[in-house]
mmCIF file of C-alpha atoms in Angstrom:
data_model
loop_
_atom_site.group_PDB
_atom_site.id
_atom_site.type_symbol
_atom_site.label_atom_id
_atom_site.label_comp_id
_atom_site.label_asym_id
_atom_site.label_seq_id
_atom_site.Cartn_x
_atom_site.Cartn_y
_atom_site.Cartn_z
ATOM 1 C CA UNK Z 1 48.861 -25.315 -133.501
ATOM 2 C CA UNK Z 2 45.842 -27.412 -133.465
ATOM 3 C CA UNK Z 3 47.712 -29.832 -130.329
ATOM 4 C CA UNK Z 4 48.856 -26.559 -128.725
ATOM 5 C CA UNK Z 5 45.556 -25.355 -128.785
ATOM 6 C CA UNK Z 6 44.002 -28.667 -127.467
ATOM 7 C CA UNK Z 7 46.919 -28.894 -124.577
ATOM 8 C CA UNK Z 8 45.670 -25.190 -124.255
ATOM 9 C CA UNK Z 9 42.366 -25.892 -123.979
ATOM 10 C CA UNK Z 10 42.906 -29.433 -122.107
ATOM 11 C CA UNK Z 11 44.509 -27.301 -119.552
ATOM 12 C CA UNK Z 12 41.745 -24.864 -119.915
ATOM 13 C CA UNK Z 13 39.348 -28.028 -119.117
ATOM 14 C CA UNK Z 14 41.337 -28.781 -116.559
ATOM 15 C CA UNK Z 15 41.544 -25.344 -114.636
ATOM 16 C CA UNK Z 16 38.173 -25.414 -114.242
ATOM 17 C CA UNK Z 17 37.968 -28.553 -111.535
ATOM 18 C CA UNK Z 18 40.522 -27.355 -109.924
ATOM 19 C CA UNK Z 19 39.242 -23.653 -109.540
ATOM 20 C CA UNK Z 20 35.676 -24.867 -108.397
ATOM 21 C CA UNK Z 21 37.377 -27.561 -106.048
ATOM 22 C CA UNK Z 22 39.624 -24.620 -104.616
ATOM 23 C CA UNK Z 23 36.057 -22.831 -103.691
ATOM 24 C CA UNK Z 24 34.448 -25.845 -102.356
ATOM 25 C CA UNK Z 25 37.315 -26.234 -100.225
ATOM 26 C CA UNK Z 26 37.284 -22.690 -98.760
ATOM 27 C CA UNK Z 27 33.269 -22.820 -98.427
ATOM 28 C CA UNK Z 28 34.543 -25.868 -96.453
ATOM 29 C CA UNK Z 29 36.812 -23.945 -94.380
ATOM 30 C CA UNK Z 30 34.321 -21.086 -93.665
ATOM 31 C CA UNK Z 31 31.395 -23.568 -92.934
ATOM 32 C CA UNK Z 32 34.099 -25.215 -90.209
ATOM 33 C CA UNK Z 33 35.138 -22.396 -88.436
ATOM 34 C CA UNK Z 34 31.388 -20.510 -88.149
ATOM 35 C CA UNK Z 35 30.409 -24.542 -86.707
ATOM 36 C CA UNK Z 36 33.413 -24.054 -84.584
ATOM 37 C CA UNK Z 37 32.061 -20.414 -83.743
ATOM 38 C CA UNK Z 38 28.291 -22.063 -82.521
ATOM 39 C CA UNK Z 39 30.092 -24.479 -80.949
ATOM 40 C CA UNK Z 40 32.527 -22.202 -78.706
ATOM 41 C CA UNK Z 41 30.811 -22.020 -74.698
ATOM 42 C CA UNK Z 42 29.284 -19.040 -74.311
ATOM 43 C CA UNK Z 43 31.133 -16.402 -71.192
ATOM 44 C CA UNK Z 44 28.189 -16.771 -68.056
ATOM 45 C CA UNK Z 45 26.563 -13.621 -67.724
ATOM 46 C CA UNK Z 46 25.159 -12.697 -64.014
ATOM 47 C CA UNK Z 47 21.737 -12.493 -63.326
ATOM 48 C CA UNK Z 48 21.453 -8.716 -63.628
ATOM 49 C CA UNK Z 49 23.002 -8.069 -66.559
ATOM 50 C CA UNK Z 50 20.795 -10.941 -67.991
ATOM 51 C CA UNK Z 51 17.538 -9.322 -66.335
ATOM 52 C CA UNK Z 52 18.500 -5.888 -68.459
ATOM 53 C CA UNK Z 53 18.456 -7.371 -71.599
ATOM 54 C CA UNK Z 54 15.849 -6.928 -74.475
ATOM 55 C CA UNK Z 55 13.320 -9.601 -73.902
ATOM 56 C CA UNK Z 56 13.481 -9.961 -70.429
ATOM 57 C CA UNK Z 57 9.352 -9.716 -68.873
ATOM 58 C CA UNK Z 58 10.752 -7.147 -66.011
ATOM 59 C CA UNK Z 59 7.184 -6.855 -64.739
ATOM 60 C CA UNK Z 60 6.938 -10.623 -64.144
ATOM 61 C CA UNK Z 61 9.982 -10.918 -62.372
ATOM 62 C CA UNK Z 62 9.268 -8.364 -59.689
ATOM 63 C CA UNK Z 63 5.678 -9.452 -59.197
ATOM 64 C CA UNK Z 64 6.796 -13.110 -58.544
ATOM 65 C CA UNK Z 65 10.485 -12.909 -57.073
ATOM 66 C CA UNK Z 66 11.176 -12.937 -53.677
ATOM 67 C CA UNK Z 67 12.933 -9.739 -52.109
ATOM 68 C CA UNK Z 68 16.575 -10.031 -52.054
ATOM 69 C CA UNK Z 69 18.938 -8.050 -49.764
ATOM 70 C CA UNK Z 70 21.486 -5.888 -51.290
ATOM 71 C CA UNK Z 71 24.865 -6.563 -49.757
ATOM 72 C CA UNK Z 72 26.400 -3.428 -48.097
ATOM 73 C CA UNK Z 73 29.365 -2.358 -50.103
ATOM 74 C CA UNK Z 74 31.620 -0.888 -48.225
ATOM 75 C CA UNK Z 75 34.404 1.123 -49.471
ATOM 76 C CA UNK Z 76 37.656 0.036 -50.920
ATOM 77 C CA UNK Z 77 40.663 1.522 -48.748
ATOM 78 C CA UNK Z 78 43.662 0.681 -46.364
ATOM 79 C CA UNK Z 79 41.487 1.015 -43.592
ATOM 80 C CA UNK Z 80 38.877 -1.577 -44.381
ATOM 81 C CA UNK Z 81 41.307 -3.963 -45.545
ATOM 82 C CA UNK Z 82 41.050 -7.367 -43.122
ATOM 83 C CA UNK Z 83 38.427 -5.759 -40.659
ATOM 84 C CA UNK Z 84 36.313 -8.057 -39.296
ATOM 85 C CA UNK Z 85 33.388 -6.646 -37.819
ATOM 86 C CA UNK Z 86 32.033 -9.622 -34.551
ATOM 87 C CA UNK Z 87 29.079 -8.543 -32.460
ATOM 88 C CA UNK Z 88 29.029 -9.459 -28.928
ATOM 89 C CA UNK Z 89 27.663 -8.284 -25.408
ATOM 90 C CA UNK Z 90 29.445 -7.034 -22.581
ATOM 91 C CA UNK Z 91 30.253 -9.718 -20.240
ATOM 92 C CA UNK Z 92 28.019 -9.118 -16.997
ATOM 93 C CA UNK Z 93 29.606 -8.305 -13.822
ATOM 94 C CA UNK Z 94 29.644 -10.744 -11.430
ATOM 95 C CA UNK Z 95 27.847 -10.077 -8.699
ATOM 96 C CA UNK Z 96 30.195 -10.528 -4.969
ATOM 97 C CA UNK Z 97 28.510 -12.581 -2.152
ATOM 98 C CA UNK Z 98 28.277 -11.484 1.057
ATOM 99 C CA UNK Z 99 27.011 -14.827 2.288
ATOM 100 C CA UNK Z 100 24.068 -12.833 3.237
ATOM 101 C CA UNK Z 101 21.008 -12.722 1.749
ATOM 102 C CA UNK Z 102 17.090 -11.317 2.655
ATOM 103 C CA UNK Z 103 15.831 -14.204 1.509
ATOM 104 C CA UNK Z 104 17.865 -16.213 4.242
ATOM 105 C CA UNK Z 105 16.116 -14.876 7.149
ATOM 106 C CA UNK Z 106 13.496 -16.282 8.790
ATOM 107 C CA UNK Z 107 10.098 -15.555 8.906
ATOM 108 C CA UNK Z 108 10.330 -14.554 12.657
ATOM 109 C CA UNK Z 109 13.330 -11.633 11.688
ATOM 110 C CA UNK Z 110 11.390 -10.478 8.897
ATOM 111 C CA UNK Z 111 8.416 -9.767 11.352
ATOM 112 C CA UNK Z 112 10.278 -7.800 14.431
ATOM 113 C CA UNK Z 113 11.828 -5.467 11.606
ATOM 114 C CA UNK Z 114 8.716 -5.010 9.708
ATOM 115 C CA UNK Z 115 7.381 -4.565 13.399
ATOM 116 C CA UNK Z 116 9.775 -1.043 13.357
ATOM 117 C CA UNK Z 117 7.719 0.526 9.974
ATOM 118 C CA UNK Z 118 5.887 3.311 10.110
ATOM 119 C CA UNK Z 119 2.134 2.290 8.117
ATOM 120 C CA UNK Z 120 2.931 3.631 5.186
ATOM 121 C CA UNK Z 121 6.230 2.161 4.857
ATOM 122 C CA UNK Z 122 4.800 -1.261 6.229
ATOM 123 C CA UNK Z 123 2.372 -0.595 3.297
ATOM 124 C CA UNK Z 124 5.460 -0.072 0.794
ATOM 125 C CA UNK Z 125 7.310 -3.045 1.523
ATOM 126 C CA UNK Z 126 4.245 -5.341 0.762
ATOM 127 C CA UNK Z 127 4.539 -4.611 -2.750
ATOM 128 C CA UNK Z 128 8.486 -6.151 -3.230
ATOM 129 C CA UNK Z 129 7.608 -9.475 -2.943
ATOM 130 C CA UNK Z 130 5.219 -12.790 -2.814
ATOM 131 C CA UNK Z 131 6.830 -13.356 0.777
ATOM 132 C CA UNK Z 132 7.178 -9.907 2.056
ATOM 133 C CA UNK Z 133 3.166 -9.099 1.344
ATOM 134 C CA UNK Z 134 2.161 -12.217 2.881
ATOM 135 C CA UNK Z 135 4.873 -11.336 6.055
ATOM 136 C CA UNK Z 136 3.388 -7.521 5.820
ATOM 137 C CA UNK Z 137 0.232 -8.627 6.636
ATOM 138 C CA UNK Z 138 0.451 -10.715 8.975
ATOM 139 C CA UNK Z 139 -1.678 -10.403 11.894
ATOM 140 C CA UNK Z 140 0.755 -10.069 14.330
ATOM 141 C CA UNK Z 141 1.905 -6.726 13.090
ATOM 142 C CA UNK Z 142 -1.903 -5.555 12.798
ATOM 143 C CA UNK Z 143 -2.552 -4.498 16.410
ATOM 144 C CA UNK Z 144 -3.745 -1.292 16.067
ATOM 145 C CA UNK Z 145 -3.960 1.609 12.757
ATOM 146 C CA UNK Z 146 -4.021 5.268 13.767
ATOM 147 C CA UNK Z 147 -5.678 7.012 10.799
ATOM 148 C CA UNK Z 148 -7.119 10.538 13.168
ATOM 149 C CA UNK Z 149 -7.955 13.156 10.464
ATOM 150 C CA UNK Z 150 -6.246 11.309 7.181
ATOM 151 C CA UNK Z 151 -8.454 12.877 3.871
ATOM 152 C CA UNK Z 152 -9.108 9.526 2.489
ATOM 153 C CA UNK Z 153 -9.285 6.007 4.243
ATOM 154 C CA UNK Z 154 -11.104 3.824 2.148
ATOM 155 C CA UNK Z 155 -8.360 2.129 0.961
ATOM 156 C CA UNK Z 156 -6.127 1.911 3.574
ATOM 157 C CA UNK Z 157 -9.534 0.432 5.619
ATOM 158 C CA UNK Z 158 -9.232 -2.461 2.738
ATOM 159 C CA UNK Z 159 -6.338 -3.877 3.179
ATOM 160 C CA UNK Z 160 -5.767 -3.849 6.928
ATOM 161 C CA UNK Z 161 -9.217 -4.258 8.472
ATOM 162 C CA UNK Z 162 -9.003 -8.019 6.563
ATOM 163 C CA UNK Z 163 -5.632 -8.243 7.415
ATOM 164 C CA UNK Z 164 -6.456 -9.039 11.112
ATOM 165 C CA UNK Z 165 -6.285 -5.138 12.374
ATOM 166 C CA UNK Z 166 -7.563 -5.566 16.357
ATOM 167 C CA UNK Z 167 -7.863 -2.146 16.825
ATOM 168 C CA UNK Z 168 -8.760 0.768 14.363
ATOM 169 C CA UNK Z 169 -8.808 4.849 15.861
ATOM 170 C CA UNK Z 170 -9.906 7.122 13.074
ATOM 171 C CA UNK Z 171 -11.649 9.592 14.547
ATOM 172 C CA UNK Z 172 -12.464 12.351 12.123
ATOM 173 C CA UNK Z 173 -11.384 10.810 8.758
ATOM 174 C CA UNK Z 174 -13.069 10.430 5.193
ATOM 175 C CA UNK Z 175 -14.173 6.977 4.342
ATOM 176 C CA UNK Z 176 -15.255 6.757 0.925
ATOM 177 C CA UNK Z 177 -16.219 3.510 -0.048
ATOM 178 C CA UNK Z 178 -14.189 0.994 0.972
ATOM 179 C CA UNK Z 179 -14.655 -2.516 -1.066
ATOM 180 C CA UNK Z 180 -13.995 -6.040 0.417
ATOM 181 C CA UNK Z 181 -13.263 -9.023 -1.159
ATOM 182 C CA UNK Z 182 -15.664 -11.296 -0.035
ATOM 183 C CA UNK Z 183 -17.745 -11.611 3.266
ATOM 184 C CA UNK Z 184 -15.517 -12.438 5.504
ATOM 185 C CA UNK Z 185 -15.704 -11.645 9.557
ATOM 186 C CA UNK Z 186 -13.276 -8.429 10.675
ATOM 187 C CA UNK Z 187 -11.056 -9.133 13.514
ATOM 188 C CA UNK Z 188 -11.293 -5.922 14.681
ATOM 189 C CA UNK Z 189 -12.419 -5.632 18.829
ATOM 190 C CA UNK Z 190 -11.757 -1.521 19.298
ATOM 191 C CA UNK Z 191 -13.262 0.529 16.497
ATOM 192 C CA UNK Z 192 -13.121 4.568 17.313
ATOM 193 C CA UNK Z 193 -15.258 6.408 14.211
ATOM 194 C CA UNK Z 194 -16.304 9.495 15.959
ATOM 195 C CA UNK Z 195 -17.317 12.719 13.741
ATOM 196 C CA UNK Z 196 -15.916 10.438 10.461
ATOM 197 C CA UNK Z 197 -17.579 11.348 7.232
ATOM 198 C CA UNK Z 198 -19.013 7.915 6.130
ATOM 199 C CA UNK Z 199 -22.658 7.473 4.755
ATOM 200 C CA UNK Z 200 -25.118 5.088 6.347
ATOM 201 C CA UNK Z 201 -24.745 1.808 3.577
ATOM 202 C CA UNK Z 202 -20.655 2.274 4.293
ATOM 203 C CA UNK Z 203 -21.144 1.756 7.911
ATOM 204 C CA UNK Z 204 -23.578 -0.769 8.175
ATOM 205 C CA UNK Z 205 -21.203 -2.711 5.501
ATOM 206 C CA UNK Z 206 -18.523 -2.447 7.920
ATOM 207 C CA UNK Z 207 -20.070 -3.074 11.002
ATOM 208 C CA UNK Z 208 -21.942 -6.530 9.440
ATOM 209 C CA UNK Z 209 -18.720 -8.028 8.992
ATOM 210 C CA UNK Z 210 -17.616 -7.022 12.948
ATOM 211 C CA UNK Z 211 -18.756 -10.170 15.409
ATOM 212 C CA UNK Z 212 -15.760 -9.147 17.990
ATOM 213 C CA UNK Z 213 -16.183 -5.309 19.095
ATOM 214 C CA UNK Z 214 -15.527 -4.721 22.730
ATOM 215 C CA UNK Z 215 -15.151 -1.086 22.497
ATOM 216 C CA UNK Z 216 -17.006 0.904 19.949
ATOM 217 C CA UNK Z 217 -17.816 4.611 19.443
ATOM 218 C CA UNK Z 218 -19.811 6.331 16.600
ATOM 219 C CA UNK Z 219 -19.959 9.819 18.175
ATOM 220 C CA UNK Z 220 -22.309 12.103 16.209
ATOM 221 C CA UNK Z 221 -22.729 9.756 13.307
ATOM 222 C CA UNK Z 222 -26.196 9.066 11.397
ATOM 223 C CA UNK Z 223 -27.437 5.511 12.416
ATOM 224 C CA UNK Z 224 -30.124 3.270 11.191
ATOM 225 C CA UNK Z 225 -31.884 0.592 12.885
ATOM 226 C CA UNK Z 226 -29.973 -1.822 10.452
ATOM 227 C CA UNK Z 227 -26.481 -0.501 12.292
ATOM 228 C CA UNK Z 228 -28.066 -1.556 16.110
ATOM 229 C CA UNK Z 229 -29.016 -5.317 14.571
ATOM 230 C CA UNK Z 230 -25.187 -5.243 13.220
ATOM 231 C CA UNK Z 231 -23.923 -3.957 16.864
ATOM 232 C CA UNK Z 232 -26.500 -7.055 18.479
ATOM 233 C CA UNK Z 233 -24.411 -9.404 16.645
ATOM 234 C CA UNK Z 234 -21.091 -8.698 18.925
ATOM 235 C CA UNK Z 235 -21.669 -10.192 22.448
ATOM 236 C CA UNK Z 236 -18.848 -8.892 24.427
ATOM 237 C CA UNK Z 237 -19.362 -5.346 23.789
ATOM 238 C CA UNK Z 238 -18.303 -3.652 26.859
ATOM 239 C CA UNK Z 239 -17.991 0.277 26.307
ATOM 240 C CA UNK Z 240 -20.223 1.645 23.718
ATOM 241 C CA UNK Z 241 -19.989 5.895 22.837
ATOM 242 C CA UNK Z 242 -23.246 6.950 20.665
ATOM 243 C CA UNK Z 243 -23.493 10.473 21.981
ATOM 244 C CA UNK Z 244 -25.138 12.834 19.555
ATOM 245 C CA UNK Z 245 -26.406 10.267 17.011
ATOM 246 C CA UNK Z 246 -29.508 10.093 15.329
ATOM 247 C CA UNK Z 247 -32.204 7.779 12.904
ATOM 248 C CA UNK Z 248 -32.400 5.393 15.543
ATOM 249 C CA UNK Z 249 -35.669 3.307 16.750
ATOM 250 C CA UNK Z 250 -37.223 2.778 20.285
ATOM 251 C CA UNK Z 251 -36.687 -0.835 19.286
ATOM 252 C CA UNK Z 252 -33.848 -1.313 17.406
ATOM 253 C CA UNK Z 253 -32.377 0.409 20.506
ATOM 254 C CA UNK Z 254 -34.386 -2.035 22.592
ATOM 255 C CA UNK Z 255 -33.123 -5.259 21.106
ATOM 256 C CA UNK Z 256 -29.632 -4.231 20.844
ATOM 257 C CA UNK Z 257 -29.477 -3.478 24.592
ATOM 258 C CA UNK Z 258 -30.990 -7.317 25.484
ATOM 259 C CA UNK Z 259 -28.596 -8.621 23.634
ATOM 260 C CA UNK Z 260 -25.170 -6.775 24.890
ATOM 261 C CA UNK Z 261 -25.466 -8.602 27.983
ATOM 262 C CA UNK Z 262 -21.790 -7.382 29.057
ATOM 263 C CA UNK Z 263 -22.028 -3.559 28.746
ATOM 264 C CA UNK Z 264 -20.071 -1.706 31.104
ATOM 265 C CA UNK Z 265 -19.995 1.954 30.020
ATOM 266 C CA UNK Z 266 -22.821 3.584 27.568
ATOM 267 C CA UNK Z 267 -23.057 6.405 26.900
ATOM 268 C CA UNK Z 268 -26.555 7.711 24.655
ATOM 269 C CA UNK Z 269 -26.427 11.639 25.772
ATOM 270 C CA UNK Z 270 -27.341 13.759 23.491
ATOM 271 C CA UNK Z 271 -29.250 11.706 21.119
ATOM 272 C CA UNK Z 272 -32.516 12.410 18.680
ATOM 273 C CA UNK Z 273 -34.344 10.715 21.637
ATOM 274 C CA UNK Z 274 -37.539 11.348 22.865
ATOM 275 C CA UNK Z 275 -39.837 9.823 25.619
ATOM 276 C CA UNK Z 276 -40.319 6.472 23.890
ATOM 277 C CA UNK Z 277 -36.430 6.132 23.014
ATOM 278 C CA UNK Z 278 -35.737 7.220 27.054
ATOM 279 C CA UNK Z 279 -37.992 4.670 27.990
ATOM 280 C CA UNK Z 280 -36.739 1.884 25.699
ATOM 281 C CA UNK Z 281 -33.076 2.967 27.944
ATOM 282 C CA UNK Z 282 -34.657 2.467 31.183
ATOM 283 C CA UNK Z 283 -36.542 -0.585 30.667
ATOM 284 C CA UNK Z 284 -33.601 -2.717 28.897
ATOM 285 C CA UNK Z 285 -30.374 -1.579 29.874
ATOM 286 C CA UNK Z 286 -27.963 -4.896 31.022
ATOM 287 C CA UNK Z 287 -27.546 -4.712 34.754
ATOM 288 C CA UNK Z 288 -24.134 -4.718 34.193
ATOM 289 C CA UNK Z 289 -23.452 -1.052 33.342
ATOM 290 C CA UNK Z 290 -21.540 0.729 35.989
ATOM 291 C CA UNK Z 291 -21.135 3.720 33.528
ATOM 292 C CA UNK Z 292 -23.896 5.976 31.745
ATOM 293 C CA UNK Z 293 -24.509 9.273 30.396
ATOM 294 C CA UNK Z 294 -27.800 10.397 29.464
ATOM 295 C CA UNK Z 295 -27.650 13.876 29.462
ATOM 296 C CA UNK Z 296 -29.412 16.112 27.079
ATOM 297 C CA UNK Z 297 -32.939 15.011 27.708
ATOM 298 C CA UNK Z 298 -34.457 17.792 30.260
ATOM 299 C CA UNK Z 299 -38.119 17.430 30.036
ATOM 300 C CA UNK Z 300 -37.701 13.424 28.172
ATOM 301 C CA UNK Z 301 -35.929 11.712 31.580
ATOM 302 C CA UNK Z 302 -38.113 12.160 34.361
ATOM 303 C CA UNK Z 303 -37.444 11.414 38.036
ATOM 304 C CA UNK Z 304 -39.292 7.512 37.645
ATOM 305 C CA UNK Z 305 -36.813 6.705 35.008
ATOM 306 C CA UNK Z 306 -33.631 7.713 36.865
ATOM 307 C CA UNK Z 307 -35.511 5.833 40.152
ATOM 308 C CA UNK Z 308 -36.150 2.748 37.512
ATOM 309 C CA UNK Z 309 -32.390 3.032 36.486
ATOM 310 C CA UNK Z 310 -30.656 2.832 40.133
ATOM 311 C CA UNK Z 311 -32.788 -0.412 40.377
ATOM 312 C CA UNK Z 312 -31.852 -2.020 37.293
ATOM 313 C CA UNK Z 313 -28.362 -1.548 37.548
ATOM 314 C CA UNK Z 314 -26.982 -2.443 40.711
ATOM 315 C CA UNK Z 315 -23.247 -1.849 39.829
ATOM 316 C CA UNK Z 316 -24.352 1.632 38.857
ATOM 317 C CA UNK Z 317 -21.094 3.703 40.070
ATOM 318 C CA UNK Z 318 -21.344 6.897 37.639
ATOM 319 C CA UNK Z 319 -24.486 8.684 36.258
ATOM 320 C CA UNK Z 320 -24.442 11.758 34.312
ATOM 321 C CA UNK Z 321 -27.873 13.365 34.349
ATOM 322 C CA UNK Z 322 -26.656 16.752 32.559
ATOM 323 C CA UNK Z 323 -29.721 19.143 31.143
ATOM 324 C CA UNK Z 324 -32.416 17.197 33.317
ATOM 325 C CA UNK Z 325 -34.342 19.412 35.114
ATOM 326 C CA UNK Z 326 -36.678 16.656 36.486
ATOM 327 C CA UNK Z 327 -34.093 14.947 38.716
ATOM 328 C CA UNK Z 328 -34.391 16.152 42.735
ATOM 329 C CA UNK Z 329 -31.640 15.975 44.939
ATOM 330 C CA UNK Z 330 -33.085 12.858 46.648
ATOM 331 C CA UNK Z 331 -31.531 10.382 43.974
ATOM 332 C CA UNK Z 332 -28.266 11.183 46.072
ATOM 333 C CA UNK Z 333 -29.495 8.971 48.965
ATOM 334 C CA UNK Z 334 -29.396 6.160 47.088
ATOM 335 C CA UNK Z 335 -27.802 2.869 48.166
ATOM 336 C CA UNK Z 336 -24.892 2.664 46.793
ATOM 337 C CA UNK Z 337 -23.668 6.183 46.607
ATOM 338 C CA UNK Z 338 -23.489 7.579 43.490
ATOM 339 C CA UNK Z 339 -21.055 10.384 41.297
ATOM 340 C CA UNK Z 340 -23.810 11.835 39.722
ATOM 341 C CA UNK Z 341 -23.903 15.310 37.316
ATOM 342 C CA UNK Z 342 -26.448 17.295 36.771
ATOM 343 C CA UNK Z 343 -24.469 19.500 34.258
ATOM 344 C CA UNK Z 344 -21.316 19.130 32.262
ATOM 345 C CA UNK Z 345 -18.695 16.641 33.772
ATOM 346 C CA UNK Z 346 -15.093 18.170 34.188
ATOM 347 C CA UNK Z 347 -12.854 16.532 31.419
ATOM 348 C CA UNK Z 348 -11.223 14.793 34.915
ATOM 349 C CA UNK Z 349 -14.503 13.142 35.782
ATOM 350 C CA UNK Z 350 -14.151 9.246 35.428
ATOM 351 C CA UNK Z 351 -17.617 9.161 33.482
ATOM 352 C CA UNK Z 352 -16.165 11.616 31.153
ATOM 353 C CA UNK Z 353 -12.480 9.803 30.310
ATOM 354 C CA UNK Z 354 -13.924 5.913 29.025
ATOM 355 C CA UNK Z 355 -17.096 7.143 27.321
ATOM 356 C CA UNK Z 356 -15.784 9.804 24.868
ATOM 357 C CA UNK Z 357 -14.102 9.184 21.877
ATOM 358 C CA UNK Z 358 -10.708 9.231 22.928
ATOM 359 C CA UNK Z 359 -10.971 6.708 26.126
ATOM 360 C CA UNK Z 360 -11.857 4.161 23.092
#
């Protein structure tokens, strides 16, 4: 009993090792597999299912992140399987040549068919181009502008007058205030402004820059004695028309006789004149006037003057004398004859036709 007992309780000693080695080894076998748990790679997650997790600072990530562009999801289906979406343009269509081009004529072609144009087309075809504004205005086409009765000519007036323009008719027309570029001289030799709306400064601005007139007429316009000094400055003035006018002086009107030396046909009837302004006529008209009407004075012109005048102008062919009821009937035996009027000349008369406003 006793040995059974100790074999018993040998065994009993015995059991115990083993039992406590039997946990260490499963402890063992645990503590393994959670290190081969930790060590097991972890599945990627993206980046937004890592920004919605617990201790992500939201806040910081949308102050300091750069904006990102969704992609466009498009949706799953037969139809958008293998579509390819390519942006391009439309090929442009070639244009055909004709082996002819506008910008392959010459200068010369350009300027007889531009010579066809109306003004206001002329005008219109200056704006297409560098070349066809500098061809548009070229002085060659610039003989003569017709603007009778047009509402408003200031602009017009400042673009051709510099453009060379040699002779301008508008006769009854609204100038504003027309604005050149710098001071250049006009070109301009036959100016007709009868009955035109135009203030004094306006005038005198336009007629400062002409040096060139030949034929002038500024029929019932206001003058000044700044306007005669302007008309002094053009030499070969031959017809001059300043019937019914006013503001003029006995000697602006005396210096700008002395110095038209080649004046033809003058005509002053009508006129704010009195005495001194008749007498400034008489005593410095150019001897070479063959034409003149100065009508309209009746008791002003008195039978001396008319006398004075034959003398003074030896070429003297026509005289109109109309409203002067001074003048005898002797004057008509004067050597040589002349076509004098003592009233209104008929419209055939040739004093009439190259005085008024519309033999200019």
């Amino acid at each position: 009993m006793h040995e059974k007992d100790k074999g018993i309780t040998g065994r009993g000693r015995t059991t115990r090792p083993f039992q406590k080695m039997m946990d260490q080894r499963e402890n063992h076998e645990d503590s393994m597999l959670a290190l081969l748990q930790k060590t097991k790679p972890k599945k990627r997650t993206s980046f937004g299912e890592s920004v919605h997790t617990k201790n992500t600072p939201h806040d910081l990530i949308q102050n300091w992140s750069p904006l990102h562009k969704h992609p466009c999801v498009t949706a799953k289906g037969k139809e958008n399987e293998e579509v390819q979406f390519v942006l391009g343009r439309r090929p442009r269509r070639r244009r055909v040549s004709t082996g002819l081009s506008w910008d392959s004529l010459p200068d010369e072609l350009l300027l007889g068919i531009f010579s066809c144009l109306a003004l206001q087309d002329l005008l219109g075809t200056s704006r297409v181009c560098k070349r066809w504004h500098r061809l548009a205005f070229d002085e060659s086409l610039w003989h003569s502008v017709d603007l009778v009765g047009k509402a408003q000519v200031d602009t017009a007036l400042q673009q051709v007058l510099p453009a060379g323009v040699l002779g301008l008719r508008c006769p009854r027309s609204c100038i504003g205030e027309p604005s050149f570029a710098n001071a250049q001289c006009l070109r301009v030799q036959h100016m007709d402004l009868s009955s035109c709306t135009v203030s004094t400064p306006v005038l005198d601005d336009i007629l400062s820059r002409c040096q060139q007139l030949q034929d002038l007429s500024l029929e019932g316009l206001e003058l000044s004695d700044s306007i005669l000094q302007s008309l002094s400055q053009n030499p070969e003035l031959v017809r001059l028309n300043l019937c019914g006018c006013s503001g003029l002086s006995p000697q602006s009107l005396s210096q700008m006789l002395r110095c038209c030396v080649r004046l033809k046909e003058l005509n002053v009837s009508w006129c704010d004149f009195d005495s001194s302004h008749v007498k400034a006529i008489v005593d410095n008209i150019p001897s070479s006037v063959s034409q003149l009407n100065i009508s309209g004075y009746r008791q002003n012109l008195a039978m001396e003057d008319v006398k004075a005048l034959v003398a003074r102008c030896p070429n003297l062919t026509h005289l109109d004398l109309s409203d002067s009821i001074h003048v005898t009937a002797s004057i008509l035996s004067s050597d040589p004859p002349l076509n004098i009027w003592h009233s209104d000349p008929p419209a055939s008369s040739p004093l009439s036709s190259p005085l008024t406003s519309t033999g200019i």
